[in-house]
Amino acid sequence: MRTLRALGTAGAAALLVTTGTAAAATPPSPPPQPKAQLTDAQVDRAVHRLDQTVADMMRSTGVPGISVAVVHDDHVIYLKGFGVRRVGEPGAIDPDTVFQLASVSKPITSTIAAGALKAPQDFDRPVDLPGFTLKDPWVTGHVSAADLLSHRSGLPDHAGDLLEDLGYDQSYILDHMRLEPLTEFRASYAYTNFGFTAAAEAIARTHGVSWQKLAEDTLFKPAGMTHTSTEFSAFAHAPDHAATHVKNPDGTWSPRYVRDPDAQAPAGGVSSTARDMARWLRLQLGDGVLDGKRIIPADNLARTRLPEIVSQPKNAQGRPDFYGLGWNVSYDSAGRLRLSHSGGFELGANTNATMLPLEKLGIVVLTNGAPVGVADAIALDFFDIAQNGKSTADWLPLLASLYAQVLGAGHSPTDYAHPPTAAKPAKADTAYTGTYNSPYYGKATVAANPDGSGLTLSLGPKPQRYPLTHYDGDTFSFETAGENAVGRTGVFFTDGALRVEHLDANHLGTFTRG
């Protein structure tokens, strides 16, 4: 779609010429505004299908537990839990079970920011956060909360996430954003948890409080969200919380991992219940008003819903998708605004929040299983049935395929489990052992195993140990771990340095000896 901005001044002048003498022409009529389309009966029909939809998708995927809330016209019209909190134990999911929200934290965070700032234009003020700079000093001096909350700062996709996997804390990660290469400022979209986190932490700093304190005072307490927190400890200590689960090769699910997202709390660290999230939906759909009380300024909240950057030039319907401030922003064929966000931890959670503000309708789906598309499919199916009276697509396999593609990205093209038949032998262990350093990833240590079984690579501030397997010559491999694991990755020793393939997407994964 061409616009005057895309055409530039020459294009704008050309348009004025082709339209004639604009000053003498009758001003054009404003475009027709979209109108609400859904009746109570249509929404009720979709709600009545939810029990069966959730049961079918749980049966199909084996996801252990799900909780769902639906709000319409300021009423909670559906609130229910399904399944169990932890496989092998009797605790059932209910509307008060606490789930990790993963990236559904982002629209929660932008709601808090909207409540904390005095005016919409405050989102556009340069960020002031000690210890956070970007590679380009000019960008550092101009980057705003709006830039960081909409992923248009120029930081690379998921910058800093691998530092978090290695165990580095928030201050270290934000400080090392200065080493990340930048793309064009305000003209490129790249989803970045720690850029988002920096914006929120900067807003909290201007109020002289922690992010958790700002969240409590601005949103959680005023909105009566009594079981919602940005701190992992609150989730972990909640008696009624949903353990995170991953799928095993045999198709069963196990609570094998714990995901502590405190380092990126504003971007992915919120935990909540379906009941609390229903209150947040009511506040959102009430433009900042809940139970007759103004909690968030309407104009600030409206700013979070504006398209800030194109996130996808053409979606399945042939229209562009945008990112606002903590929201995916799109418009349907009738011109209705749709706000949505998904959340996923590969270590065991998948969530979705979707709203049609014009229809005063929203749904939140929380699950305690790693992303296989269930949360998003339930939400899409719900709105599909409300609008069309039936499912017009088999949403679950479509979403499962999409997640498989996304989660499969980053895997090495080399099959390190099968060395070449003519593999060259490794040198003696002493040729590789020692301490190596990276300005970005810190210290790496390669040590010979005491039993003579080979080498171990240690990474991170509290060293994580990875046994190295020889592949060919001076190339070894290890099995990656953590939220961003990608299977086996290569380790290449050359000229007194080692390079870790998995850590080198932005050319920061080389460690020098000494």
Coordinates of C-alpha atoms in Angstrom, one line a residue, residues 71-478:
V71 CA -15.2 -10.8 28.6
H72 CA -18.1 -9.2 26.7
D73 CA -19.8 -5.8 27.3
D74 CA -17.9 -5.5 30.7
H75 CA -19.1 -8.9 31.9
V76 CA -17.1 -12.0 32.5
I77 CA -19.2 -14.5 30.5
Y78 CA -16.8 -17.4 30.7
L79 CA -14.2 -18.4 33.3
K80 CA -13.1 -22.0 33.6
G81 CA -10.1 -24.2 34.1
F82 CA -9.3 -27.6 32.5
G83 CA -6.9 -30.4 33.3
V84 CA -4.2 -30.5 35.9
R85 CA -1.5 -28.2 37.3
R86 CA 1.2 -30.8 37.2
V87 CA 1.2 -34.2 35.5
G88 CA 1.0 -37.1 37.9
E89 CA -0.5 -35.0 40.7
P90 CA -4.1 -34.5 41.6
G91 CA -4.3 -30.7 41.7
A92 CA -6.9 -29.4 39.1
I93 CA -6.7 -26.2 37.1
D94 CA -9.2 -23.6 38.2
P95 CA -9.8 -19.9 37.4
D96 CA -7.4 -19.0 40.3
T97 CA -4.5 -21.1 39.1
V98 CA -1.4 -19.0 38.5
F99 CA 0.2 -19.3 35.1
Q100 CA 3.3 -17.8 33.7
L101 CA 2.2 -15.4 30.9
A102 CA 5.5 -15.3 28.9
S103 CA 5.1 -12.6 26.3
V104 CA 1.5 -11.8 27.1
S105 CA 3.4 -9.9 29.8
K106 CA 4.0 -7.2 27.1
P107 CA 0.5 -5.8 26.8
I108 CA 0.3 -5.9 30.6
T109 CA 3.5 -3.9 30.7
S110 CA 2.3 -1.3 28.2
T111 CA -0.9 -0.9 30.3
I112 CA 1.3 -0.2 33.3
A113 CA 3.4 2.3 31.3
A114 CA 0.2 4.0 30.1
G115 CA -0.9 4.4 33.7
A116 CA 2.5 5.7 34.9
L117 CA 3.1 8.3 32.2
K118 CA 1.4 11.7 32.4
A119 CA 0.6 12.1 28.7
P120 CA 0.7 10.0 25.4
Q121 CA 3.7 12.1 24.1
D122 CA 5.8 10.9 27.1
F123 CA 6.2 7.6 25.3
D124 CA 8.3 9.6 22.7
R125 CA 10.8 11.0 25.2
P126 CA 14.3 9.7 25.0
V127 CA 14.9 6.8 27.4
D128 CA 17.1 7.6 30.4
L129 CA 18.4 4.4 32.0
P130 CA 21.9 4.2 33.5
G131 CA 23.8 1.2 32.2
F132 CA 21.8 1.0 29.0
T133 CA 23.3 2.3 25.7
L134 CA 23.2 1.2 22.1
K135 CA 26.1 0.9 19.7
D136 CA 25.3 4.1 17.9
P137 CA 25.5 7.1 20.3
W138 CA 23.0 9.1 18.2
V139 CA 20.5 6.3 18.5
T140 CA 21.2 6.1 22.3
G141 CA 20.4 9.8 22.6
H142 CA 17.1 9.5 20.7
V143 CA 15.7 6.1 21.3
S144 CA 12.3 6.4 23.2
A145 CA 10.1 4.1 25.1
A146 CA 7.8 3.9 22.1
D147 CA 10.8 2.7 20.0
L148 CA 11.7 0.0 22.5
L149 CA 8.1 -1.1 23.3
S150 CA 7.4 -1.5 19.6
H151 CA 10.7 -3.3 18.6
R152 CA 11.8 -0.6 16.2
S153 CA 15.1 0.5 18.0
G154 CA 17.3 -1.4 15.5
L155 CA 18.4 -4.0 18.0
P156 CA 18.6 -7.5 16.5
D157 CA 15.9 -10.1 16.9
H158 CA 15.8 -11.4 20.5
A159 CA 19.0 -9.5 21.4
G160 CA 20.2 -10.6 24.8
D161 CA 18.1 -13.7 25.2
L162 CA 21.2 -16.0 24.9
L163 CA 22.9 -14.0 27.7
E164 CA 19.8 -14.8 29.8
D165 CA 20.1 -18.5 29.0
L166 CA 23.6 -18.5 30.2
G167 CA 22.5 -17.0 33.6
Y168 CA 23.4 -13.4 33.3
D169 CA 21.3 -10.9 35.2
Q170 CA 19.3 -8.0 33.9
S171 CA 22.0 -5.3 34.5
Y172 CA 24.7 -7.3 32.7
I173 CA 22.4 -8.0 29.7
L174 CA 21.2 -4.4 29.4
D175 CA 24.8 -3.1 29.7
H176 CA 25.9 -5.4 26.9
M177 CA 23.2 -4.2 24.4
R178 CA 25.9 -1.6 23.5
L179 CA 27.7 -4.3 21.6
E180 CA 24.8 -5.5 19.5
P181 CA 24.8 -4.5 15.8
L182 CA 22.0 -2.2 14.8
T183 CA 19.8 -2.0 11.8
E184 CA 18.0 1.1 10.6
F185 CA 16.5 3.0 13.5
R186 CA 12.7 3.3 13.4
A187 CA 12.6 1.6 10.0
S188 CA 13.1 -2.0 10.9
Y189 CA 11.1 -4.4 13.2
A190 CA 12.9 -7.0 15.3
Y191 CA 11.3 -8.5 18.3
T192 CA 13.6 -7.8 21.3
N193 CA 12.7 -8.7 24.9
F194 CA 15.5 -6.8 26.5
G195 CA 14.9 -3.6 24.5
F196 CA 11.3 -3.8 25.7
T197 CA 12.6 -4.4 29.3
A198 CA 14.9 -1.4 29.1
A199 CA 11.9 0.9 28.3
A200 CA 9.9 -0.4 31.2
E201 CA 12.8 -0.2 33.7
A202 CA 13.5 3.4 32.6
I203 CA 9.8 4.3 33.3
A204 CA 10.1 2.7 36.7
R205 CA 13.3 4.6 37.4
T206 CA 11.7 8.0 36.7
H207 CA 9.2 7.1 39.5
G208 CA 12.0 6.0 41.9
V209 CA 10.6 2.5 42.4
S210 CA 11.2 -1.0 41.1
W211 CA 9.2 -2.4 38.2
Q212 CA 7.3 -4.7 40.5
K213 CA 6.3 -1.8 42.8
L214 CA 5.3 0.4 39.8
A215 CA 3.2 -2.5 38.5
E216 CA 1.5 -3.1 41.8
D217 CA 0.7 0.6 42.5
T218 CA -0.3 1.5 38.9
L219 CA -2.3 -1.6 37.8
F220 CA -2.4 -4.7 40.0
K221 CA -3.8 -3.2 43.2
P222 CA -6.1 -0.6 41.7
A223 CA -7.6 -3.3 39.3
G224 CA -7.9 -5.9 42.0
M225 CA -5.5 -8.3 40.3
T226 CA -4.6 -9.9 43.6
H227 CA -2.7 -12.9 42.2
T228 CA -0.7 -11.1 39.6
S229 CA 3.0 -10.4 39.9
T230 CA 6.1 -9.6 37.8
E231 CA 8.4 -11.6 40.1
F232 CA 9.2 -15.3 39.6
S233 CA 9.2 -15.9 43.3
A234 CA 5.5 -15.0 43.6
F235 CA 4.7 -17.5 40.9
A236 CA 6.9 -20.3 42.3
H237 CA 5.5 -19.8 45.9
A238 CA 1.8 -19.6 44.9
P239 CA 0.2 -22.8 46.2
D240 CA -2.1 -23.0 43.2
H241 CA 0.3 -22.6 40.3
A242 CA 0.6 -24.4 37.0
A243 CA 3.9 -26.2 36.5
T244 CA 5.5 -25.8 33.1
H245 CA 5.5 -28.9 30.9
V246 CA 7.4 -30.0 27.8
K247 CA 6.5 -32.7 25.3
N248 CA 8.5 -36.0 25.5
P249 CA 9.5 -38.0 22.4
D250 CA 6.8 -40.5 23.2
G251 CA 4.1 -37.8 23.1
T252 CA 3.6 -37.5 26.9
W253 CA 4.2 -34.3 28.8
S254 CA 6.5 -33.8 31.8
P255 CA 7.3 -30.8 34.1
R256 CA 11.1 -31.2 33.5
Y257 CA 12.1 -27.5 33.5
V258 CA 11.7 -24.3 35.6
R259 CA 11.7 -21.0 33.7
D260 CA 12.8 -18.0 35.8
P261 CA 12.3 -14.9 33.6
D262 CA 13.1 -12.3 36.2
A263 CA 15.9 -10.8 34.0
Q264 CA 13.2 -9.8 31.4
A265 CA 10.3 -9.3 33.9
P266 CA 8.5 -6.6 31.9
A267 CA 8.8 -8.5 28.6
G268 CA 8.0 -12.0 29.9
G269 CA 7.9 -12.3 33.6
V270 CA 4.3 -11.6 34.6
S271 CA 2.3 -14.4 36.2
S272 CA -1.5 -14.3 36.6
T273 CA -4.7 -16.2 36.7
A274 CA -7.7 -16.3 34.3
R275 CA -9.8 -14.4 36.9
D276 CA -7.2 -11.6 37.2
M277 CA -6.8 -11.5 33.5
A278 CA -10.5 -11.1 33.0
R279 CA -10.3 -8.0 35.2
W280 CA -7.5 -6.7 33.0
L281 CA -9.6 -7.4 29.8
R282 CA -12.5 -5.5 31.3
L283 CA -10.2 -2.6 32.0
Q284 CA -8.8 -2.7 28.5
L285 CA -12.2 -2.9 26.9
G286 CA -13.5 -0.2 29.2
D287 CA -10.7 2.1 27.9
G288 CA -9.1 2.3 31.3
V289 CA -12.2 2.2 33.5
L290 CA -13.0 -0.7 35.8
D291 CA -16.0 -1.0 38.1
G292 CA -16.7 2.7 37.4
K293 CA -13.2 3.8 38.4
R294 CA -10.7 5.4 36.1
I295 CA -7.5 3.4 36.5
I296 CA -5.5 4.2 33.3
P297 CA -5.9 7.4 31.3
A298 CA -7.9 6.7 28.1
D299 CA -5.6 8.7 25.8
N300 CA -2.5 7.0 27.2
L301 CA -4.1 3.6 26.7
A302 CA -5.2 4.5 23.2
R303 CA -1.6 5.3 22.3
T304 CA -0.5 1.7 23.1
R305 CA -3.0 0.6 20.4
L306 CA -1.6 2.7 17.5
P307 CA 0.5 1.0 14.8
E308 CA 4.1 2.0 15.4
I309 CA 5.9 -0.3 12.9
V310 CA 5.0 -2.8 10.2
S311 CA 5.7 -6.2 11.6
Q312 CA 4.5 -8.2 8.6
P313 CA 3.9 -6.6 5.2
K314 CA 1.3 -9.0 4.2
N315 CA -0.6 -11.5 6.3
A316 CA -2.7 -14.5 5.2
Q317 CA -5.5 -12.0 4.3
G318 CA -3.2 -9.9 2.2
R319 CA -3.2 -7.0 4.7
P320 CA -0.3 -5.7 6.7
D321 CA 0.2 -6.5 10.4
F322 CA 1.7 -3.9 12.8
Y323 CA 3.2 -3.7 16.2
G324 CA 2.0 -1.1 18.7
L325 CA 3.2 -0.7 22.2
G326 CA 3.1 -4.2 23.6
W327 CA 0.4 -5.2 21.1
N328 CA 0.1 -6.9 17.8
V329 CA -2.2 -4.5 15.9
S330 CA -4.2 -5.4 12.8
Y331 CA -7.5 -4.4 11.1
D332 CA -10.0 -6.8 9.6
S333 CA -11.8 -6.4 6.3
A334 CA -14.5 -4.3 8.0
G335 CA -11.9 -2.0 9.5
R336 CA -12.2 -3.2 13.0
L337 CA -9.1 -3.0 15.2
R338 CA -7.9 -6.3 16.5
L339 CA -5.3 -6.4 19.4
S340 CA -3.5 -9.6 20.2
H341 CA -0.4 -11.1 21.7
S342 CA 0.9 -14.6 22.2
G343 CA 3.3 -15.8 24.8
G344 CA 5.5 -18.9 24.7
F345 CA 8.2 -20.5 26.8
E346 CA 9.8 -23.4 25.1
L347 CA 10.4 -24.7 28.6
G348 CA 6.7 -25.1 29.1
A349 CA 4.1 -22.3 28.7
N350 CA 1.9 -20.9 25.9
T351 CA -0.7 -18.1 26.2
N352 CA -2.8 -15.8 24.2
A353 CA -4.8 -12.6 24.7
T354 CA -7.0 -11.2 21.9
M355 CA -9.5 -8.4 21.8
L356 CA -11.9 -6.7 19.4
P357 CA -12.3 -3.3 21.2
L358 CA -15.2 -2.2 19.0
E359 CA -17.1 -5.3 20.0
K360 CA -16.1 -5.0 23.6
L361 CA -15.0 -8.7 23.3
G362 CA -11.9 -10.3 24.5
I363 CA -10.4 -13.7 25.4
V364 CA -7.4 -14.9 27.4
V365 CA -6.1 -18.5 27.1
L366 CA -3.4 -19.7 29.5
T367 CA -1.7 -23.1 29.2
N368 CA 1.0 -25.0 31.1
G369 CA 2.5 -26.7 28.0
A370 CA 5.3 -25.7 25.7
P371 CA 4.0 -24.0 22.5
V372 CA 2.2 -26.3 20.1
G373 CA -0.4 -23.7 19.0
V374 CA -3.2 -24.5 21.5
A375 CA -3.6 -21.1 23.1
D376 CA -3.7 -19.2 19.8
A377 CA -5.9 -21.8 18.1
I378 CA -8.6 -21.6 20.9
A379 CA -8.6 -17.8 20.6
L380 CA -8.8 -17.8 16.8
D381 CA -11.5 -20.5 16.8
F382 CA -13.5 -18.5 19.3
F383 CA -13.6 -15.4 17.2
D384 CA -14.1 -17.4 14.0
I385 CA -17.3 -19.0 15.4
A386 CA -18.5 -15.7 16.8
Q387 CA -18.1 -14.0 13.4
N388 CA -19.0 -16.8 11.0
G389 CA -21.1 -19.3 13.0
K390 CA -18.6 -22.0 12.4
S391 CA -14.9 -22.7 12.2
T392 CA -13.7 -21.7 8.8
A393 CA -10.3 -23.3 9.3
D394 CA -8.7 -26.1 11.3
W395 CA -6.7 -23.7 13.4
L396 CA -4.7 -26.1 15.5
P397 CA -2.6 -27.8 12.8
L398 CA -2.0 -24.4 11.2
L399 CA -0.7 -22.9 14.4
A400 CA 1.2 -26.1 15.3
S401 CA 3.0 -25.9 11.9
L402 CA 3.8 -22.2 12.4
Y403 CA 5.2 -22.8 15.9
A404 CA 7.3 -25.7 14.6
Q405 CA 8.8 -23.4 12.0
V406 CA 9.6 -20.6 14.5
L407 CA 11.0 -23.0 17.1
G408 CA 13.0 -24.9 14.5
A409 CA 14.8 -21.7 13.4
G410 CA 18.4 -21.5 14.5
H411 CA 19.2 -25.2 14.3
S412 CA 22.6 -25.9 12.8
P413 CA 22.7 -27.2 9.1
T414 CA 25.4 -29.6 10.3
D415 CA 24.5 -32.9 11.8
Y416 CA 27.1 -33.0 14.5
A417 CA 25.7 -36.4 15.8
H418 CA 27.2 -38.0 12.7
P419 CA 30.9 -37.1 12.1
P420 CA 32.2 -37.5 8.5
T421 CA 33.6 -40.9 7.7
A422 CA 37.0 -39.3 7.0
A423 CA 37.0 -37.1 10.1
K424 CA 40.4 -35.8 11.0
P425 CA 41.6 -36.6 14.6
A426 CA 41.6 -33.9 17.3
K427 CA 44.9 -32.6 18.7
A428 CA 45.9 -33.3 22.3
D429 CA 43.5 -31.9 24.9
T430 CA 46.1 -29.4 25.9
A431 CA 45.8 -27.7 22.5
Y432 CA 42.3 -26.6 23.5
T433 CA 42.2 -26.2 27.2
G434 CA 42.4 -22.8 28.9
T435 CA 40.5 -19.7 29.5
Y436 CA 38.9 -17.7 26.6
N437 CA 37.2 -14.3 26.8
S438 CA 34.4 -12.5 24.9
P439 CA 33.5 -8.8 25.4
Y440 CA 29.8 -9.9 25.1
Y441 CA 29.6 -13.4 26.6
G442 CA 32.3 -13.1 29.2
K443 CA 34.6 -16.0 30.1
A444 CA 34.6 -19.5 28.6
T445 CA 36.7 -22.3 30.0
V446 CA 37.7 -25.5 28.3
A447 CA 39.0 -28.2 30.7
A448 CA 40.0 -31.8 30.3
N449 CA 37.7 -34.2 32.1
P450 CA 39.5 -35.8 35.1
D451 CA 38.6 -39.3 33.9
G452 CA 40.3 -38.6 30.5
S453 CA 37.0 -38.8 28.6
G454 CA 37.4 -35.6 26.7
L455 CA 36.8 -31.9 27.1
T456 CA 34.1 -29.8 28.9
L457 CA 33.2 -26.2 27.9
S458 CA 32.0 -23.9 30.7
L459 CA 30.0 -20.7 30.0
G460 CA 28.2 -18.1 32.0
P461 CA 28.6 -16.3 35.4
K462 CA 27.7 -19.5 37.3
P463 CA 29.4 -21.8 34.9
Q464 CA 27.2 -24.0 32.9
R465 CA 29.1 -27.1 31.8
Y466 CA 28.8 -28.6 28.4
P467 CA 30.6 -31.8 27.5
L468 CA 32.3 -31.5 24.1
T469 CA 32.0 -34.2 21.5
H470 CA 34.6 -34.4 18.8
Y471 CA 33.3 -33.9 15.2
D472 CA 36.2 -33.3 12.8
G473 CA 39.7 -31.9 13.3
D474 CA 39.5 -28.8 15.5
T475 CA 35.7 -28.9 15.5
F476 CA 33.6 -30.1 18.4
S477 CA 30.0 -29.9 19.4
F478 CA 27.7 -29.8 22.4

